[in-house]
Amino acid sequence: MITFYYIYLIQIIRSFTWLRILNLLKLRITFYLSYIFKIHKTSLLPAFVSIEPTNICNLKCPECPTGIGSSSVKKGTMSFDLFQTIIPQISNHTFFVNLYFQGEPFLNESLPQMISEIYKARMVSSISTNAHFITQENAKKIVASRLTKLIISFDGYNQETYEKYRKGGNFESVLASIQTIVKAKKEAHSNLPLIELQCLLFKHTENKTKEIKDLAKKMGADIVVFKTAQFYSLENIEMLPQKKNSRYTVQNNELKIKKNIANKCWRMWSSCVISWQGNIIPCCFDKDHTYSFGNVSEQKLNAILQSKQTFQFKKNVHEQRKCMKMCENCTS
């Protein structure tokens, strides 16, 4: 684990430039001005950006809008041409780029080229995947592209526990994919990508953390991270873990998030999500693009983030966040 953080820190330091550091400091200052003094306008670009390679997925996870088909967003894949227009607009100010949102990133064949562009721009990159489409060929390309971190959904310790949530998934395929990436790293004598296995805490996983850690170590992963699971209703309440491992309580037959929702949000102030078709979304909780500010195929990102619509959204969050539906599930 120490090695993981050391290598990750080196990659973060590599991304340091005076413009990025200055932009981050200004974002912090203007964030507090907005929160405390209600000054909501800022001309700054985000320090953290998520770009969605695709919103198509092969799994049917029961608490995922994409998995259960409840999302109203059109399905598709980002073109590499669109991606190439985005990177120059963010590269001077952005430290981190997450190449994922609602779909399975490896379904976009341009993924290795996208990662390479991020690396050339000296930004930190990460991908979150269900690891069903990692082959020897694309594993070598991913390693060669210098991806910083590969997050693999690892919500179980065998097929029975894994498929309780990852409907339609094959646990053996996940294990094989991990081995494929590890092998590709060794052959290339590379310490990247760092392999993070991410396990959601459900009733069927919360008491098996040791087994999951042991298996992860055996597979050659760099780190295991346990996270609270997101629920939208009580429909799958049988998977709800103990209170200490959940972000919710159940009150009057309704799920209530335990954390108090304050009228401030650093995430929406310092970052944004760019969907596969170019929509600018305030954060990853806006699954249906309800609060989309504009589209980068029609306007420059800087112009979109300085629009009246963007300022009004930020004003609403910092004055009446509790009333915003998309914030009900947020732990920030």
CSV table of N, CA, C and O in Angstrom, one decimal, residues 207-275:
chain,number,residue,atom,x,y,z
A,207,ASN,N,-18.9,-8.4,5.7
A,207,ASN,CA,-18.2,-9.3,6.6
A,207,ASN,C,-17.2,-10.2,6.0
A,207,ASN,O,-16.7,-11.1,6.6
A,208,LYS,N,-16.9,-9.8,4.7
A,208,LYS,CA,-15.9,-10.7,4.0
A,208,LYS,C,-14.7,-9.8,3.5
A,208,LYS,O,-14.1,-10.2,2.5
A,209,THR,N,-14.4,-8.7,4.2
A,209,THR,CA,-13.4,-7.9,3.7
A,209,THR,C,-12.0,-8.5,3.7
A,209,THR,O,-11.2,-8.3,2.9
A,210,LYS,N,-11.8,-9.4,4.7
A,210,LYS,CA,-10.5,-10.1,4.8
A,210,LYS,C,-10.3,-11.0,3.6
A,210,LYS,O,-9.3,-11.1,2.9
A,211,GLU,N,-11.4,-11.8,3.3
A,211,GLU,CA,-11.3,-12.7,2.1
A,211,GLU,C,-11.0,-11.9,0.8
A,211,GLU,O,-10.3,-12.3,0.0
A,212,ILE,N,-11.7,-10.8,0.7
A,212,ILE,CA,-11.5,-9.9,-0.5
A,212,ILE,C,-10.1,-9.4,-0.6
A,212,ILE,O,-9.5,-9.4,-1.6
A,213,LYS,N,-9.6,-8.9,0.5
A,213,LYS,CA,-8.2,-8.4,0.6
A,213,LYS,C,-7.2,-9.5,0.2
A,213,LYS,O,-6.2,-9.3,-0.5
A,214,ASP,N,-7.4,-10.7,0.8
A,214,ASP,CA,-6.5,-11.8,0.5
A,214,ASP,C,-6.5,-12.2,-0.9
A,214,ASP,O,-5.4,-12.4,-1.5
A,215,LEU,N,-7.7,-12.2,-1.5
A,215,LEU,CA,-7.8,-12.5,-3.0
A,215,LEU,C,-7.2,-11.5,-3.8
A,215,LEU,O,-6.5,-11.8,-4.8
A,216,ALA,N,-7.3,-10.2,-3.4
A,216,ALA,CA,-6.8,-9.1,-4.2
A,216,ALA,C,-5.2,-9.2,-4.2
A,216,ALA,O,-4.6,-8.9,-5.2
A,217,LYS,N,-4.7,-9.5,-3.0
A,217,LYS,CA,-3.2,-9.6,-2.9
A,217,LYS,C,-2.7,-10.7,-3.8
A,217,LYS,O,-1.7,-10.6,-4.4
A,218,LYS,N,-3.5,-11.8,-3.7
A,218,LYS,CA,-3.1,-13.0,-4.5
A,218,LYS,C,-3.1,-12.7,-6.0
A,218,LYS,O,-2.2,-13.2,-6.8
A,219,MET,N,-4.0,-11.8,-6.4
A,219,MET,CA,-4.2,-11.5,-7.9
A,219,MET,C,-3.1,-10.5,-8.3
A,219,MET,O,-2.9,-10.2,-9.5
A,220,GLY,N,-2.5,-9.8,-7.3
A,220,GLY,CA,-1.4,-8.8,-7.7
A,220,GLY,C,-1.9,-7.4,-7.8
A,220,GLY,O,-1.2,-6.5,-8.3
A,221,ALA,N,-3.1,-7.1,-7.1
A,221,ALA,CA,-3.6,-5.7,-7.1
A,221,ALA,C,-2.7,-4.9,-6.2
A,221,ALA,O,-2.1,-5.4,-5.2
A,222,ASP,N,-2.7,-3.6,-6.4
A,222,ASP,CA,-1.9,-2.7,-5.6
A,222,ASP,C,-2.7,-2.3,-4.3
A,222,ASP,O,-2.0,-2.0,-3.3
A,223,ILE,N,-4.0,-2.2,-4.4
A,223,ILE,CA,-4.7,-1.7,-3.2
A,223,ILE,C,-6.2,-2.1,-3.3
A,223,ILE,O,-6.7,-2.3,-4.4
A,224,VAL,N,-6.9,-2.3,-2.2
A,224,VAL,CA,-8.3,-2.5,-2.2
A,224,VAL,C,-9.0,-1.4,-1.4
A,224,VAL,O,-8.5,-1.0,-0.4
A,225,VAL,N,-10.1,-0.9,-2.0
A,225,VAL,CA,-10.8,0.2,-1.4
A,225,VAL,C,-12.2,-0.2,-1.2
A,225,VAL,O,-12.9,-0.7,-2.1
A,226,PHE,N,-12.8,-0.1,0.0
A,226,PHE,CA,-14.2,-0.4,0.3
A,226,PHE,C,-15.0,0.9,0.4
A,226,PHE,O,-14.6,1.9,1.0
A,227,LYS,N,-16.1,0.9,-0.3
A,227,LYS,CA,-16.9,2.1,-0.4
A,227,LYS,C,-18.4,1.8,0.0
A,227,LYS,O,-18.9,0.7,-0.3
A,228,THR,N,-19.1,2.8,0.5
A,228,THR,CA,-20.5,2.6,0.7
A,228,THR,C,-21.3,2.6,-0.6
A,228,THR,O,-20.9,3.3,-1.5
A,229,ALA,N,-22.3,1.8,-0.7
A,229,ALA,CA,-23.1,1.6,-1.9
A,229,ALA,C,-24.2,2.7,-2.0
A,229,ALA,O,-24.7,3.1,-1.0
A,230,GLN,N,-24.5,3.1,-3.2
A,230,GLN,CA,-25.5,4.0,-3.4
A,230,GLN,C,-26.8,3.3,-3.7
A,230,GLN,O,-26.9,2.4,-4.5
A,231,PHE,N,-27.9,3.7,-3.1
A,231,PHE,CA,-29.2,3.2,-3.3
A,231,PHE,C,-30.2,4.3,-3.6
A,231,PHE,O,-30.1,5.4,-3.2
A,232,TYR,N,-31.2,4.0,-4.5
A,232,TYR,CA,-32.2,5.0,-4.9
A,232,TYR,C,-33.5,4.7,-4.2
A,232,TYR,O,-34.3,5.6,-4.0
A,233,SER,N,-33.8,3.5,-3.7
A,233,SER,CA,-35.0,3.2,-3.1
A,233,SER,C,-34.8,1.9,-2.2
A,233,SER,O,-33.7,1.4,-2.1
A,234,LEU,N,-35.9,1.5,-1.6
A,234,LEU,CA,-35.9,0.3,-0.7
A,234,LEU,C,-36.1,-1.0,-1.5
A,234,LEU,O,-36.2,-2.1,-0.9
A,235,GLU,N,-36.1,-0.9,-2.8
A,235,GLU,CA,-36.4,-2.1,-3.7
A,235,GLU,C,-35.4,-3.2,-3.4
A,235,GLU,O,-35.8,-4.4,-3.5
A,236,ASN,N,-34.2,-2.8,-3.2
A,236,ASN,CA,-33.1,-3.8,-3.0
A,236,ASN,C,-32.6,-3.7,-1.5
A,236,ASN,O,-31.4,-3.9,-1.3
A,237,ILE,N,-33.5,-3.5,-0.6
A,237,ILE,CA,-33.1,-3.3,0.8
A,237,ILE,C,-32.4,-4.6,1.4
A,237,ILE,O,-31.7,-4.5,2.4
A,238,GLU,N,-32.7,-5.7,0.8
A,238,GLU,CA,-32.0,-6.9,1.3
A,238,GLU,C,-30.5,-6.9,1.2
A,238,GLU,O,-29.8,-7.6,1.8
A,239,MET,N,-30.0,-6.0,0.3
A,239,MET,CA,-28.6,-5.8,0.2
A,239,MET,C,-28.0,-4.7,1.1
A,239,MET,O,-26.8,-4.5,1.1
A,240,LEU,N,-28.8,-4.0,1.8
A,240,LEU,CA,-28.4,-2.9,2.6
A,240,LEU,C,-27.5,-3.4,3.7
A,240,LEU,O,-27.9,-4.3,4.5
A,241,PRO,N,-26.3,-2.9,3.9
A,241,PRO,CA,-25.4,-3.4,5.0
A,241,PRO,C,-25.8,-2.8,6.4
A,241,PRO,O,-26.8,-2.0,6.5
A,242,GLN,N,-25.0,-3.1,7.4
A,242,GLN,CA,-25.2,-2.6,8.7
A,242,GLN,C,-25.1,-1.0,8.6
A,242,GLN,O,-24.4,-0.5,7.7
A,243,LYS,N,-25.7,-0.4,9.6
A,243,LYS,CA,-25.7,1.1,9.6
A,243,LYS,C,-24.3,1.7,9.5
A,243,LYS,O,-24.1,2.7,8.8
A,244,LYS,N,-23.3,1.1,10.2
A,244,LYS,CA,-21.9,1.7,10.1
A,244,LYS,C,-21.3,1.6,8.7
A,244,LYS,O,-20.4,2.3,8.4
A,245,ASN,N,-21.8,0.7,7.9
A,245,ASN,CA,-21.3,0.5,6.5
A,245,ASN,C,-22.2,1.1,5.5
A,245,ASN,O,-22.0,0.8,4.3
A,246,SER,N,-23.1,1.9,5.9
A,246,SER,CA,-24.1,2.4,5.0
A,246,SER,C,-24.1,3.9,5.1
A,246,SER,O,-23.9,4.5,6.1
A,247,ARG,N,-24.5,4.6,4.0
A,247,ARG,CA,-24.6,6.0,4.0
A,247,ARG,C,-26.0,6.5,4.3
A,247,ARG,O,-26.3,7.6,4.3
A,248,TYR,N,-26.9,5.4,4.6
A,248,TYR,CA,-28.3,5.7,4.9
A,248,TYR,C,-28.8,5.2,6.2
A,248,TYR,O,-28.2,4.3,6.8
A,249,THR,N,-30.0,5.8,6.6
A,249,THR,CA,-30.8,5.2,7.6
A,249,THR,C,-32.2,5.0,7.0
A,249,THR,O,-32.5,5.6,6.0
A,250,VAL,N,-33.0,4.1,7.6
A,250,VAL,CA,-34.3,3.9,7.1
A,250,VAL,C,-35.3,4.6,8.0
A,250,VAL,O,-35.4,4.2,9.2
A,251,GLN,N,-36.1,5.6,7.5
A,251,GLN,CA,-37.0,6.3,8.3
A,251,GLN,C,-38.4,6.4,7.6
A,251,GLN,O,-38.4,6.8,6.5
A,252,ASN,N,-39.4,5.9,8.3
A,252,ASN,CA,-40.8,5.9,7.7
A,252,ASN,C,-40.8,5.3,6.3
A,252,ASN,O,-41.4,5.8,5.4
A,253,ASN,N,-40.1,4.1,6.2
A,253,ASN,CA,-40.0,3.3,5.0
A,253,ASN,C,-39.4,4.1,3.8
A,253,ASN,O,-39.7,3.9,2.7
A,254,GLU,N,-38.5,5.0,4.2
A,254,GLU,CA,-37.7,5.8,3.2
A,254,GLU,C,-36.3,5.8,3.6
A,254,GLU,O,-35.9,5.8,4.7
A,255,LEU,N,-35.4,5.8,2.5
A,255,LEU,CA,-34.0,5.9,2.8
A,255,LEU,C,-33.6,7.4,3.0
A,255,LEU,O,-34.0,8.3,2.2
A,256,LYS,N,-32.9,7.6,4.1
A,256,LYS,CA,-32.4,9.0,4.4
A,256,LYS,C,-30.9,8.9,4.5
A,256,LYS,O,-30.3,8.1,5.3
A,257,ILE,N,-30.2,9.8,3.8
A,257,ILE,CA,-28.8,9.9,3.9
A,257,ILE,C,-28.4,10.4,5.3
A,257,ILE,O,-29.0,11.3,5.9
A,258,LYS,N,-27.4,9.7,5.9
A,258,LYS,CA,-27.0,10.1,7.3
A,258,LYS,C,-26.3,11.4,7.4
A,258,LYS,O,-26.5,12.1,8.4
A,259,LYS,N,-25.5,11.7,6.4
A,259,LYS,CA,-24.7,13.0,6.5
A,259,LYS,C,-25.6,14.2,6.2
A,259,LYS,O,-26.5,14.2,5.3
A,260,ASN,N,-25.4,15.2,7.0
A,260,ASN,CA,-26.2,16.5,6.8
A,260,ASN,C,-25.7,17.1,5.5
A,260,ASN,O,-24.6,17.2,5.2
A,261,ILE,N,-26.7,17.5,4.7
A,261,ILE,CA,-26.4,18.2,3.4
A,261,ILE,C,-26.3,19.7,3.6
A,261,ILE,O,-27.3,20.4,3.8
A,262,ALA,N,-25.1,20.1,3.6
A,262,ALA,CA,-24.8,21.6,3.8
A,262,ALA,C,-24.9,22.3,2.5
A,262,ALA,O,-24.8,21.8,1.4
A,263,ASN,N,-25.2,23.6,2.6
A,263,ASN,CA,-25.3,24.5,1.4
A,263,ASN,C,-24.0,24.9,0.9
A,263,ASN,O,-23.6,26.1,0.8
A,264,LYS,N,-23.2,23.9,0.5
A,264,LYS,CA,-21.9,24.1,-0.2
A,264,LYS,C,-21.5,22.8,-0.9
A,264,LYS,O,-21.9,21.7,-0.4
A,265,CYS,N,-20.7,22.9,-1.9
A,265,CYS,CA,-20.2,21.7,-2.6
A,265,CYS,C,-18.9,22.0,-3.4
A,265,CYS,O,-18.9,22.7,-4.4
A,266,TRP,N,-17.8,21.6,-2.8
A,266,TRP,CA,-16.5,21.8,-3.5
A,266,TRP,C,-16.4,21.0,-4.8
A,266,TRP,O,-15.8,21.4,-5.8
A,267,ARG,N,-17.1,19.8,-4.9
A,267,ARG,CA,-17.0,19.0,-6.1
A,267,ARG,C,-17.6,19.7,-7.3
A,267,ARG,O,-16.9,19.8,-8.3
A,268,MET,N,-18.8,20.3,-7.2
A,268,MET,CA,-19.3,21.0,-8.3
A,268,MET,C,-18.6,22.3,-8.6
A,268,MET,O,-18.7,22.8,-9.8
A,269,TRP,N,-17.9,22.9,-7.6
A,269,TRP,CA,-17.2,24.1,-7.8
A,269,TRP,C,-15.9,23.9,-8.6
A,269,TRP,O,-15.4,24.7,-9.4
A,270,SER,N,-15.2,22.8,-8.3
A,270,SER,CA,-13.9,22.5,-8.8
A,270,SER,C,-13.8,21.5,-9.9
A,270,SER,O,-12.7,21.3,-10.5
A,271,SER,N,-14.9,20.9,-10.3
A,271,SER,CA,-14.9,19.9,-11.3
A,271,SER,C,-16.1,19.9,-12.2
A,271,SER,O,-17.1,20.7,-11.9
A,272,CYS,N,-16.1,19.1,-13.2
A,272,CYS,CA,-17.3,18.9,-14.1
A,272,CYS,C,-17.2,17.5,-14.8
A,272,CYS,O,-16.2,16.9,-14.8
A,273,VAL,N,-18.3,17.1,-15.3
A,273,VAL,CA,-18.4,15.9,-16.1
A,273,VAL,C,-18.7,16.3,-17.5
A,273,VAL,O,-19.6,17.1,-17.8
A,274,ILE,N,-18.0,15.6,-18.5
A,274,ILE,CA,-18.3,15.8,-19.9
A,274,ILE,C,-18.8,14.5,-20.4
A,274,ILE,O,-18.1,13.5,-20.5
A,275,SER,N,-20.0,14.4,-20.9
A,275,SER,CA,-20.7,13.2,-21.3
A,275,SER,C,-20.1,12.8,-22.7
A,275,SER,O,-19.5,13.6,-23.4
